[in-house]
CSV table of C-alpha atoms in Angstrom, one decimal:
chain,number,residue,atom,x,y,z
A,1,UNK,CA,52.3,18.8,48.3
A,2,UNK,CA,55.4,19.1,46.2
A,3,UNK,CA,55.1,15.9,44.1
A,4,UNK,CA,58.9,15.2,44.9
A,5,UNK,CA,58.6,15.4,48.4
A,6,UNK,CA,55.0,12.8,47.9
A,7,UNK,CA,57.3,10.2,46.1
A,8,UNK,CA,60.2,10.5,48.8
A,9,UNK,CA,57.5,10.4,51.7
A,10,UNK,CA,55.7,7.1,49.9
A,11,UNK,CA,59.2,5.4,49.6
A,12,UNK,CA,60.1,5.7,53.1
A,13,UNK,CA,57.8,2.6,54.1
A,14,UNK,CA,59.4,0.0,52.6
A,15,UNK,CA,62.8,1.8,53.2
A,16,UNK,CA,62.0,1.4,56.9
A,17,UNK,CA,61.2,-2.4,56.4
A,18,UNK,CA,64.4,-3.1,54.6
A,19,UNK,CA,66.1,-1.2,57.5
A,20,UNK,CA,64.7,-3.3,60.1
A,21,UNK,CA,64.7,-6.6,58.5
A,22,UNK,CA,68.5,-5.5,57.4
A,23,UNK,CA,69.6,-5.1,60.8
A,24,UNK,CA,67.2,-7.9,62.1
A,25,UNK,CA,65.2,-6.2,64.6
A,26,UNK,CA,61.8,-7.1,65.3
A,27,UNK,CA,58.6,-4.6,65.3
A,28,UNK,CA,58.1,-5.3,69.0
A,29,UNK,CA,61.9,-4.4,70.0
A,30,UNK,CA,62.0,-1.4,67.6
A,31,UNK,CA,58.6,-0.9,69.3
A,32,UNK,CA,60.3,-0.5,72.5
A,33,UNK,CA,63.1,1.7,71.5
A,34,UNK,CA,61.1,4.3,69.6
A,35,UNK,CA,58.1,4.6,71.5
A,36,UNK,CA,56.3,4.0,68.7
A,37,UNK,CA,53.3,0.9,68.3
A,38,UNK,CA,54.1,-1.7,66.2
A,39,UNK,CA,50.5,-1.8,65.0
A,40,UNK,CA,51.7,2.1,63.7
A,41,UNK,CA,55.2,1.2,62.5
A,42,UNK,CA,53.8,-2.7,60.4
A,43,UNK,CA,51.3,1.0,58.6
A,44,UNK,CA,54.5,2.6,58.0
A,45,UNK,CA,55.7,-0.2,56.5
A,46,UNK,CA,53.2,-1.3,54.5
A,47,UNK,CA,53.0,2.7,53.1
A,48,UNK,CA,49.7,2.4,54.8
A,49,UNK,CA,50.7,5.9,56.7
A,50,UNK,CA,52.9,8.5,56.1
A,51,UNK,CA,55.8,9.6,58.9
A,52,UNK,CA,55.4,12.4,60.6
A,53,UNK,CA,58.8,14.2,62.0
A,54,UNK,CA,57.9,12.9,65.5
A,55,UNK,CA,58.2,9.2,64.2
A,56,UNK,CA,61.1,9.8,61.7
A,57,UNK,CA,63.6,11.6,64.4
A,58,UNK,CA,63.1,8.3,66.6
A,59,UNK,CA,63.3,5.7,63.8
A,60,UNK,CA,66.2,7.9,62.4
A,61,UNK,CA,68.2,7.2,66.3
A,62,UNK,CA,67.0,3.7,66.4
A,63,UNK,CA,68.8,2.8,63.0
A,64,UNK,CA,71.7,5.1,63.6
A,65,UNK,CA,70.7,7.8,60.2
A,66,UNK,CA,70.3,10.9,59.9
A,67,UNK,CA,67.5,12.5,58.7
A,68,UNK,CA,68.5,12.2,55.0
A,69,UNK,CA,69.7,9.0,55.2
A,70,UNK,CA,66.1,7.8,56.4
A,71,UNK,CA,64.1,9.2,53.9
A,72,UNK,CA,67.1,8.7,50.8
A,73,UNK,CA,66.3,12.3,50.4
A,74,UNK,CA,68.2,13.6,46.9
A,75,UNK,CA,71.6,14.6,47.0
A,76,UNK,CA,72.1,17.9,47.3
A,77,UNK,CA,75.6,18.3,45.8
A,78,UNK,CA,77.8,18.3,48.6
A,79,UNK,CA,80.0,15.0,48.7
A,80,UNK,CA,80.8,14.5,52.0
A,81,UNK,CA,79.7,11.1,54.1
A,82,UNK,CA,78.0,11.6,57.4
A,83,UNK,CA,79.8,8.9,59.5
A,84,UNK,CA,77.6,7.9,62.5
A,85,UNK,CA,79.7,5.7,64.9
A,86,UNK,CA,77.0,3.0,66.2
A,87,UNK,CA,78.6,2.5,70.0
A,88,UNK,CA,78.0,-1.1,71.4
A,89,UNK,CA,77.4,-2.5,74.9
A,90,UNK,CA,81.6,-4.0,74.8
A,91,UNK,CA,83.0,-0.7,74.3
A,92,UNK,CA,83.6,-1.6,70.7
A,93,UNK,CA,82.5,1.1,68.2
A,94,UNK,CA,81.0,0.5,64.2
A,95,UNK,CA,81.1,3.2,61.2
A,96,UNK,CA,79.5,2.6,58.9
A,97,UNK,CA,81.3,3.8,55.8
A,98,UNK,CA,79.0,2.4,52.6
A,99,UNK,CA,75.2,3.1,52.7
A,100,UNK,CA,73.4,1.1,50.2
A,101,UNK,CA,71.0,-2.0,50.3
A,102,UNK,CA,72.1,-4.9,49.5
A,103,UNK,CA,75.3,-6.1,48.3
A,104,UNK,CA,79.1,-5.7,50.1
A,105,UNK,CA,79.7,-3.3,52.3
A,106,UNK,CA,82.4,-1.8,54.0
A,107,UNK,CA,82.6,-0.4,57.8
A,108,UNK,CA,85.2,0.5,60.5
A,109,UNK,CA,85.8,-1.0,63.9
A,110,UNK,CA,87.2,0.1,66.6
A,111,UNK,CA,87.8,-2.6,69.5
A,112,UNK,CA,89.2,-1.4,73.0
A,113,UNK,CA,91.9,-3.0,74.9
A,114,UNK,CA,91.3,-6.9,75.3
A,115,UNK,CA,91.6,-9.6,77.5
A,116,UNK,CA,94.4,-12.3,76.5
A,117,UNK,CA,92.7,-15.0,78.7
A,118,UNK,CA,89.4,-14.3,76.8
A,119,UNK,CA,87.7,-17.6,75.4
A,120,UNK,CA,86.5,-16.6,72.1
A,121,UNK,CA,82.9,-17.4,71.8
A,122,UNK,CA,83.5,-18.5,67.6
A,123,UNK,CA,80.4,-18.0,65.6
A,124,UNK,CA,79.0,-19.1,62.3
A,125,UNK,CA,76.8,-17.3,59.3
A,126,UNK,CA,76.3,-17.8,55.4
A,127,UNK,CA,78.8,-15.2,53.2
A,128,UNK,CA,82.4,-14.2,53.3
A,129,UNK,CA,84.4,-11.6,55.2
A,130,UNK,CA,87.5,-9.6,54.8
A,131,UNK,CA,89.3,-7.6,57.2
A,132,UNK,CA,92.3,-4.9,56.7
A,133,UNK,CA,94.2,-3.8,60.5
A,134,UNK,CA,94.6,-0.2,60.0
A,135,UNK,CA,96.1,0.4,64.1
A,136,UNK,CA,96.8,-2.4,66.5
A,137,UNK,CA,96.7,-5.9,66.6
A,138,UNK,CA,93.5,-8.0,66.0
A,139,UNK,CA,93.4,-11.8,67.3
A,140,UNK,CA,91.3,-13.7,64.5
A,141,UNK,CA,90.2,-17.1,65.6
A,142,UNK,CA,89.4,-19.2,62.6
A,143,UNK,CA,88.9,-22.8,62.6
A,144,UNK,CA,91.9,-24.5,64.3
A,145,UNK,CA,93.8,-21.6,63.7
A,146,UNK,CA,94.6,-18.5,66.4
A,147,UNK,CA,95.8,-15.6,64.4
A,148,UNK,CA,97.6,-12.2,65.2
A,149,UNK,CA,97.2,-9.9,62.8
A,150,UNK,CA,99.1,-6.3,62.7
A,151,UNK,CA,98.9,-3.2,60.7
A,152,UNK,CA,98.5,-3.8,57.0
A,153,UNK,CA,97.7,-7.4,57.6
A,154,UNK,CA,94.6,-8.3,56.0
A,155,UNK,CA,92.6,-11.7,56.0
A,156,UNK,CA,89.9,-12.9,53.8
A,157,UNK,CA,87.4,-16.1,54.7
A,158,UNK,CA,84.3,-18.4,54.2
A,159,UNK,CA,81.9,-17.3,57.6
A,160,UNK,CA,81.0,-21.2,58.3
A,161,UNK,CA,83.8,-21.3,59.3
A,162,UNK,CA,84.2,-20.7,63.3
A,163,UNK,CA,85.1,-17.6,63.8
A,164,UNK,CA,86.1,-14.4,66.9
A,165,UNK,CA,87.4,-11.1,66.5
A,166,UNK,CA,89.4,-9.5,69.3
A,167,UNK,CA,91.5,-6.7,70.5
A,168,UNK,CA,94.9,-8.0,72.5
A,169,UNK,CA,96.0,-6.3,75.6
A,170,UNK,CA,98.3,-5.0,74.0
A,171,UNK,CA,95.5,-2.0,73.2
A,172,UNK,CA,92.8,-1.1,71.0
A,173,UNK,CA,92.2,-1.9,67.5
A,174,UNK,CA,91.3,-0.6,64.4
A,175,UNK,CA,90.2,-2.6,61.4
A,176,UNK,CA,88.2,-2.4,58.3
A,177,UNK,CA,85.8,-4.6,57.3
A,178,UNK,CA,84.0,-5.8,54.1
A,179,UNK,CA,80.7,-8.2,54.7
A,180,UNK,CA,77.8,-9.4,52.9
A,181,UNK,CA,74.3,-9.1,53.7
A,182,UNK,CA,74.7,-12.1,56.0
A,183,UNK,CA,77.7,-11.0,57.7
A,184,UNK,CA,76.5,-7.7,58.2
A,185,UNK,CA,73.3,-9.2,60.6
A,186,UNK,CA,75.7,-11.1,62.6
A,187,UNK,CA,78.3,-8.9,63.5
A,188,UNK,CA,76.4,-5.5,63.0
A,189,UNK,CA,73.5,-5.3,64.9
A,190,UNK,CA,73.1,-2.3,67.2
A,191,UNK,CA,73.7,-3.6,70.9
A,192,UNK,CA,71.2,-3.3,73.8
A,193,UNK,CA,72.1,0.9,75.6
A,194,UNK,CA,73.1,-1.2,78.3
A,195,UNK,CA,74.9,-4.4,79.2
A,196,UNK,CA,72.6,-7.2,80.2
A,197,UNK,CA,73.0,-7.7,84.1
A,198,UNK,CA,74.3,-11.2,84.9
């Protein structure tokens, strides 16, 4: 085997574990999605066992990558980013547009129309968060405060603070967002293919 190729293969274990852990999804629901044990993916893992192509293409959907992007093959000189939208259970749609561990980064969201009677449910997480309206109007709920913010409006915050995101029904929005490794758990985790029932 190409020794290349053995030192990208042998890196894609912990890769995988970052991945998950990253996205905090547990062995038994990734399990689930990929039709793969988790007795086979904690061997991945560990580098215990090497992927085959039937495991990678799954684990590859599952964490919304392309083949590349799962293994951190080596650049091959061409310097455009593969944007792959991750579509959630609200209508709401994530791209990510950084992919690196660790540290800030940067993605697009795309809200459809909202609801002005919605109750914001406000959350809470460790880091900061910065967002930047790019089309539309986002309704920020921070603290005591219920903001409108409109194209080329930006707003910057600590996360322990109470805080909801929303479109108006006015329309959809478009916004970009910077978040930390904390952030990033909490507001992009892939959502369930379909909608809890009630």
């Amino acid at each position: 085997m190409d020794e290349a190729l053995g030192r990208t293969l042998d890196a894609v274990g912990p890769r995988l574990k970052q991945l998950r852990l990253r996205q905090d999804i547990t062995l038994a629901d990734l399990a689930a999605e990929t039709g793969i044990s988790t007795s086979t993916l904690s061997r991945l893992e560990a580098g215990l066992r090497r992927p085959t192509l039937e495991q990678l293409l799954p684990l590859a959907r599952a964490h919304g990558l392309t083949l590349d992007e799962l293994v951190d093959a080596p650049p091959t000189g061409n310097p455009r980013i593969n944007l792959r939208p991750i579509a959630c259970a609200d209508g709401s749609t994530i791209l990510p547009l950084t992919r690196r561990p660790g540290g800030i980064q940067a993605y697009k969201f795309v809200l459809p129309r909202g609801d002005d009677n919605t109750e914001p449910d406000l959350r809470t997480h460790e880091g900061h968060d910065w967002v930047y309206v790019l089309n539309g109007t986002l309704r920020l709920v921070l603290g005591d405060h219920d903001l409108i913010l409109e194209p080329g409006e930006a707003a910057e915050f600590d996360t322990r603070t109470p805080h909801w995101f929303g479109a108006t029904g006015a329309g959809p929005v478009e916004y970009l967002s910077l978040i930390g490794r904390q952030g990033e758990r909490a507001h992009v985790r892939a959502a369930p293919k379909t909608p809890p029932s009630p």
